[in-house]
mmCIF file of C-alpha atoms in Angstrom:
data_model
loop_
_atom_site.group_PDB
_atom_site.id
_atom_site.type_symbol
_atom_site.label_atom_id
_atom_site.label_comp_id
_atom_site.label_asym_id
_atom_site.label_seq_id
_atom_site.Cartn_x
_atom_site.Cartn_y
_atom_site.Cartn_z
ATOM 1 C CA UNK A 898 102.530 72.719 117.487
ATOM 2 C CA UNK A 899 102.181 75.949 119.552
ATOM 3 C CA UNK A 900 102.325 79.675 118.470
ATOM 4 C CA UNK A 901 105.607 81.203 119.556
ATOM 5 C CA UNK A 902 103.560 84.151 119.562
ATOM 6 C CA UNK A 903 100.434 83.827 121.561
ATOM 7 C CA UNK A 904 100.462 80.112 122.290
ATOM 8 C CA UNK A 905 97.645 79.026 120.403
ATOM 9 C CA UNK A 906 97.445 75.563 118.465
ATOM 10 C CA UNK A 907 98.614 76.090 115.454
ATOM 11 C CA UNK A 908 98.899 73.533 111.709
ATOM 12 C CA UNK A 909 102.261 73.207 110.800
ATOM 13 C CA UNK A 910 100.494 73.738 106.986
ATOM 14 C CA UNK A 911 99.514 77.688 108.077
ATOM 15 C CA UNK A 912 101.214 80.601 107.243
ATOM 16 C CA UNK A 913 100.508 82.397 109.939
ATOM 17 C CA UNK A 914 98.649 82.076 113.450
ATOM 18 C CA UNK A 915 94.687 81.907 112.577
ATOM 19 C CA UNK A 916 94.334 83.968 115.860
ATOM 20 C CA UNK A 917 97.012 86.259 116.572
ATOM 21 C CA UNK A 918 98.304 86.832 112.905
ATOM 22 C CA UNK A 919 101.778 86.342 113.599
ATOM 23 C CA UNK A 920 104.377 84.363 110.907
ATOM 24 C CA UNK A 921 104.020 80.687 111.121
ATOM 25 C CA UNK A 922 108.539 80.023 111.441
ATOM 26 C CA UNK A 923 107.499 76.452 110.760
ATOM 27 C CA UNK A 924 105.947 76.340 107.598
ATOM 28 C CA UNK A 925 106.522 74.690 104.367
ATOM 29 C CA UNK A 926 108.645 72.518 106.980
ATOM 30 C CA UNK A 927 107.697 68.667 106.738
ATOM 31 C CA UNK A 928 105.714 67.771 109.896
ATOM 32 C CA UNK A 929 107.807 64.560 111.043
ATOM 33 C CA UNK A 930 108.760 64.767 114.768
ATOM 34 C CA UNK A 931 110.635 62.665 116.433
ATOM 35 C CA UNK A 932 109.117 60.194 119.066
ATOM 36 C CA UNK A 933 110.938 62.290 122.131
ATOM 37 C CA UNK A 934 109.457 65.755 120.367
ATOM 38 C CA UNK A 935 105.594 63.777 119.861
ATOM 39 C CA UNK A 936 105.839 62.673 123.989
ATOM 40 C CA UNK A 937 107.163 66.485 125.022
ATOM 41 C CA UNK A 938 104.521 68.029 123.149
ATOM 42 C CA UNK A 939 102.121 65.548 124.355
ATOM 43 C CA UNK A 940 103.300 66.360 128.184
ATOM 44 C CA UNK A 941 102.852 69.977 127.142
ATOM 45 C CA UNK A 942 99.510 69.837 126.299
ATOM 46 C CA UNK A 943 98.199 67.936 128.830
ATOM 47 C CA UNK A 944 99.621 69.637 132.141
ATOM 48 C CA UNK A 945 100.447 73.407 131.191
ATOM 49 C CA UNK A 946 98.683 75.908 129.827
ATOM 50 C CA UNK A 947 100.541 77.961 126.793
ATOM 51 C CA UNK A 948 101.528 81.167 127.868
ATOM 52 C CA UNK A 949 99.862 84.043 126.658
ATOM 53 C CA UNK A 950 102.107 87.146 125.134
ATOM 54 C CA UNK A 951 100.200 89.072 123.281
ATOM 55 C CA UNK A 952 96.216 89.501 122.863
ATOM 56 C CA UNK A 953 95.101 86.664 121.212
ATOM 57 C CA UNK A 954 92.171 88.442 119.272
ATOM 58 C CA UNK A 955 93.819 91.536 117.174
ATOM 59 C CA UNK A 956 91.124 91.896 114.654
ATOM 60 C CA UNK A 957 92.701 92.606 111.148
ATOM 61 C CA UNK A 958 89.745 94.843 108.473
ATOM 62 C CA UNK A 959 91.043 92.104 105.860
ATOM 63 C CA UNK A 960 91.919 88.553 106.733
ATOM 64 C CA UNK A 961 91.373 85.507 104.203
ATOM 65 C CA UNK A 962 87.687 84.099 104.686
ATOM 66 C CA UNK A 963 86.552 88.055 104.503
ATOM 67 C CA UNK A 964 84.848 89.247 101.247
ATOM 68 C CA UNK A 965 87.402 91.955 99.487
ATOM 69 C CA UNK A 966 85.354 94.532 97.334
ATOM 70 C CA UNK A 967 88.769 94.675 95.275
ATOM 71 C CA UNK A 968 88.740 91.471 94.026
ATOM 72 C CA UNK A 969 85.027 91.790 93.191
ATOM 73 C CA UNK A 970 85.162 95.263 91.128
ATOM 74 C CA UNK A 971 88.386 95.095 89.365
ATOM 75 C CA UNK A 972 88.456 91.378 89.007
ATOM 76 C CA UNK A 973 91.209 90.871 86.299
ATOM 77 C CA UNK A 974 93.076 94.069 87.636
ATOM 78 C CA UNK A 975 93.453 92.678 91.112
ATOM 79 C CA UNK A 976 93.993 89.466 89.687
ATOM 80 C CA UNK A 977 97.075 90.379 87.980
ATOM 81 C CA UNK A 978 98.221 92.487 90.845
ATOM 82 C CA UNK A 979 98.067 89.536 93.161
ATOM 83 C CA UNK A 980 99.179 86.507 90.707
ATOM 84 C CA UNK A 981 95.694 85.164 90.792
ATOM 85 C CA UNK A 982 95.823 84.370 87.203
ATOM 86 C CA UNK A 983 92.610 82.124 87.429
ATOM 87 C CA UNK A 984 90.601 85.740 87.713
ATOM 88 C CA UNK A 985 91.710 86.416 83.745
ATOM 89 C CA UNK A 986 88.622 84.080 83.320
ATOM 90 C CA UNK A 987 86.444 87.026 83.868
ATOM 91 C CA UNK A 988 87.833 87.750 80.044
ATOM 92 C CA UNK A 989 85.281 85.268 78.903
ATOM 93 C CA UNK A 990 81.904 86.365 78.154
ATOM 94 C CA UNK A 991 79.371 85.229 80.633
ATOM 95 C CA UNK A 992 81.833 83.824 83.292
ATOM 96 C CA UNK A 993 83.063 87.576 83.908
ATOM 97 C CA UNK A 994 79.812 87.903 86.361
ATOM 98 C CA UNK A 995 80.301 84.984 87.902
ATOM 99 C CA UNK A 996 84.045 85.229 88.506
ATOM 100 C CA UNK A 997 83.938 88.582 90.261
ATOM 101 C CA UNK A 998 81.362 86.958 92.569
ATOM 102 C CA UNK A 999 84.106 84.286 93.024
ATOM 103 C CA UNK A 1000 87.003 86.402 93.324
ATOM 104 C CA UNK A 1001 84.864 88.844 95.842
ATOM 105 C CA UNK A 1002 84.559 85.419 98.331
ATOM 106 C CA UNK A 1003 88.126 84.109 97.335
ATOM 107 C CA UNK A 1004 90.365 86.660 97.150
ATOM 108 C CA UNK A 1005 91.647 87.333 100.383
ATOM 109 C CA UNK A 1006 92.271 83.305 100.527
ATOM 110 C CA UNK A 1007 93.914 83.392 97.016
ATOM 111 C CA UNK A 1008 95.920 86.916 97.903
ATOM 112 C CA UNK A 1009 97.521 84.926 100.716
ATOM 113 C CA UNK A 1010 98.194 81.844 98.731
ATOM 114 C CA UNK A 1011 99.710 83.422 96.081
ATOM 115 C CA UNK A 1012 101.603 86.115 97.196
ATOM 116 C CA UNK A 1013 104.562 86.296 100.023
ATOM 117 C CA UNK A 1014 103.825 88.588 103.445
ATOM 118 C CA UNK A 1015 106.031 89.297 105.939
ATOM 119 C CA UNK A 1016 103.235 89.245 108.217
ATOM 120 C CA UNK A 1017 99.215 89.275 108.687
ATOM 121 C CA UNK A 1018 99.438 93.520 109.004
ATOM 122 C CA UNK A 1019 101.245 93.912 105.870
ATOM 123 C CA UNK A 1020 98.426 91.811 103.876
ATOM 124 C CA UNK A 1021 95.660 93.333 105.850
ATOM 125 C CA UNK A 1022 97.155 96.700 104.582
ATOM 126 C CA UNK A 1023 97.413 95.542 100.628
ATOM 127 C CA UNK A 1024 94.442 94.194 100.745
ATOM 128 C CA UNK A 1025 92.616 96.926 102.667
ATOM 129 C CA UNK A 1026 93.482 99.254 99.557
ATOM 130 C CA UNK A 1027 92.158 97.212 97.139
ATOM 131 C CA UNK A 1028 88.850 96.716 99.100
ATOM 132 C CA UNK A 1029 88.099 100.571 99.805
ATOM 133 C CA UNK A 1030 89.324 101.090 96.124
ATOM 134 C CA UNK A 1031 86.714 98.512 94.874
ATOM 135 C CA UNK A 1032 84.168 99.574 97.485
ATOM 136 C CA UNK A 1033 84.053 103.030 96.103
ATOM 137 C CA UNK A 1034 84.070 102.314 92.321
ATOM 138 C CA UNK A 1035 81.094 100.072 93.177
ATOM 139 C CA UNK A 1036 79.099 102.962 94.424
ATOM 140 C CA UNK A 1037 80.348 105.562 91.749
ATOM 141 C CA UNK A 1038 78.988 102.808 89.280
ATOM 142 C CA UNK A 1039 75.484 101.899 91.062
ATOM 143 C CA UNK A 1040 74.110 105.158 91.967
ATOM 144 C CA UNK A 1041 73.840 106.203 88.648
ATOM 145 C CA UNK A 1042 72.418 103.201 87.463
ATOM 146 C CA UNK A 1043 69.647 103.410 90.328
ATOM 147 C CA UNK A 1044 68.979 106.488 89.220
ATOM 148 C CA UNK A 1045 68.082 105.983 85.279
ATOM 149 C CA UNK A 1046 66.261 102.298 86.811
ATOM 150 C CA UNK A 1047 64.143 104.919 88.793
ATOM 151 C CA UNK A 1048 63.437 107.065 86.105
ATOM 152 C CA UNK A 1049 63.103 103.982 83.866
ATOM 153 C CA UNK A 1050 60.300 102.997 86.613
ATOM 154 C CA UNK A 1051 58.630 106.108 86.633
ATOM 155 C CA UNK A 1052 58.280 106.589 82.837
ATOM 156 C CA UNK A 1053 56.883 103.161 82.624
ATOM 157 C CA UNK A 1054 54.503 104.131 85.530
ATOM 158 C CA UNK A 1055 53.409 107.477 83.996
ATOM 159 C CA UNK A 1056 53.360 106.471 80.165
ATOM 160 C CA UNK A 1057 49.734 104.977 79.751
ATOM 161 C CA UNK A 1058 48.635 108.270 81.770
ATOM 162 C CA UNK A 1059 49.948 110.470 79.678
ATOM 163 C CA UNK A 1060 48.788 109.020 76.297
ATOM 164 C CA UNK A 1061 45.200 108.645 77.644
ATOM 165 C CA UNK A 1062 45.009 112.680 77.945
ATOM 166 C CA UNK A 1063 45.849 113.115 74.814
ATOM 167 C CA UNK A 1064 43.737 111.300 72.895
#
């Protein structure tokens, strides 16, 4: 099957157009065709070329397959917020570092399975939020850590010295 959009082959199983973004109308539909639709589409992709509406490569700042800083940070937040209950496992001690390393690759994929979009701009839009939320919060937290590693470091590096003057 073709996009109605921008022409491209598209799986009957996707929710939307892997390169235009546009709804999918024939998902969730079963993907039995009669033997006069198989030979049509057959004739249609062997002697024309789909027409082309749109540009075929809008490039959306969150799509699924991207990692989302979100998801990563506030793992059981954004879990919640996008019915990706399988992030509460981040509750458990010791999977809670693995998990928002899961959830940072995943969760754009499990954002669009979970949740209902009218269209690849409105996701891209939720889930651009959550990413420059995360994003931020992940920088707030690490620069201060640097900074007492560093002087951690340094007193480490300077301790012997000093206690050899003294003595």
């Amino acid at each position: 099957m073709h996009c109605t959009h921008c022409g491209e082959v598209v799986d009957p199983k996707d929710r939307f157009c892997t390169h235009c973004g546009q709804a999918n109308p024939s998902y969730g539909e079963d993907a039995r065709e009669s033997s006069d639709d198989h030979f049509k589409t057959q004739a249609y992709d062997n002697y024309q070329t789909p027409p082309s509406y749109a540009p075929s490569n809008q490039d959306y700042p969150q799509r699924p397959g991207k990692f989302n800083w979100g998801a990563f940070t506030f793992t059981v937040a954004w879990g919640i917020g996008n019915n990706c209950y399988l992030c509460l496992l981040a509750l458990i001690p010791g999977l809670n570092i693995i998990m928002s390393f899961i959830a940072g690759f995943m969760g754009n994929r499990w954002a669009m399975e979970n949740n209902t979009y009218r269209d690849m701009e409105e996701f891209s839009k939720i889930q651009q939020t959550w990413n420059r939320a995360g994003f931020i919060f992940f920088i707030i937290a690490v620069i201060p850590l640097a900074f007492f590693m560093f002087i951690g470091f340094m007193t480490l590096i300077t301790a012997p010295t000093l206690s050899n003057n003294w003595l």
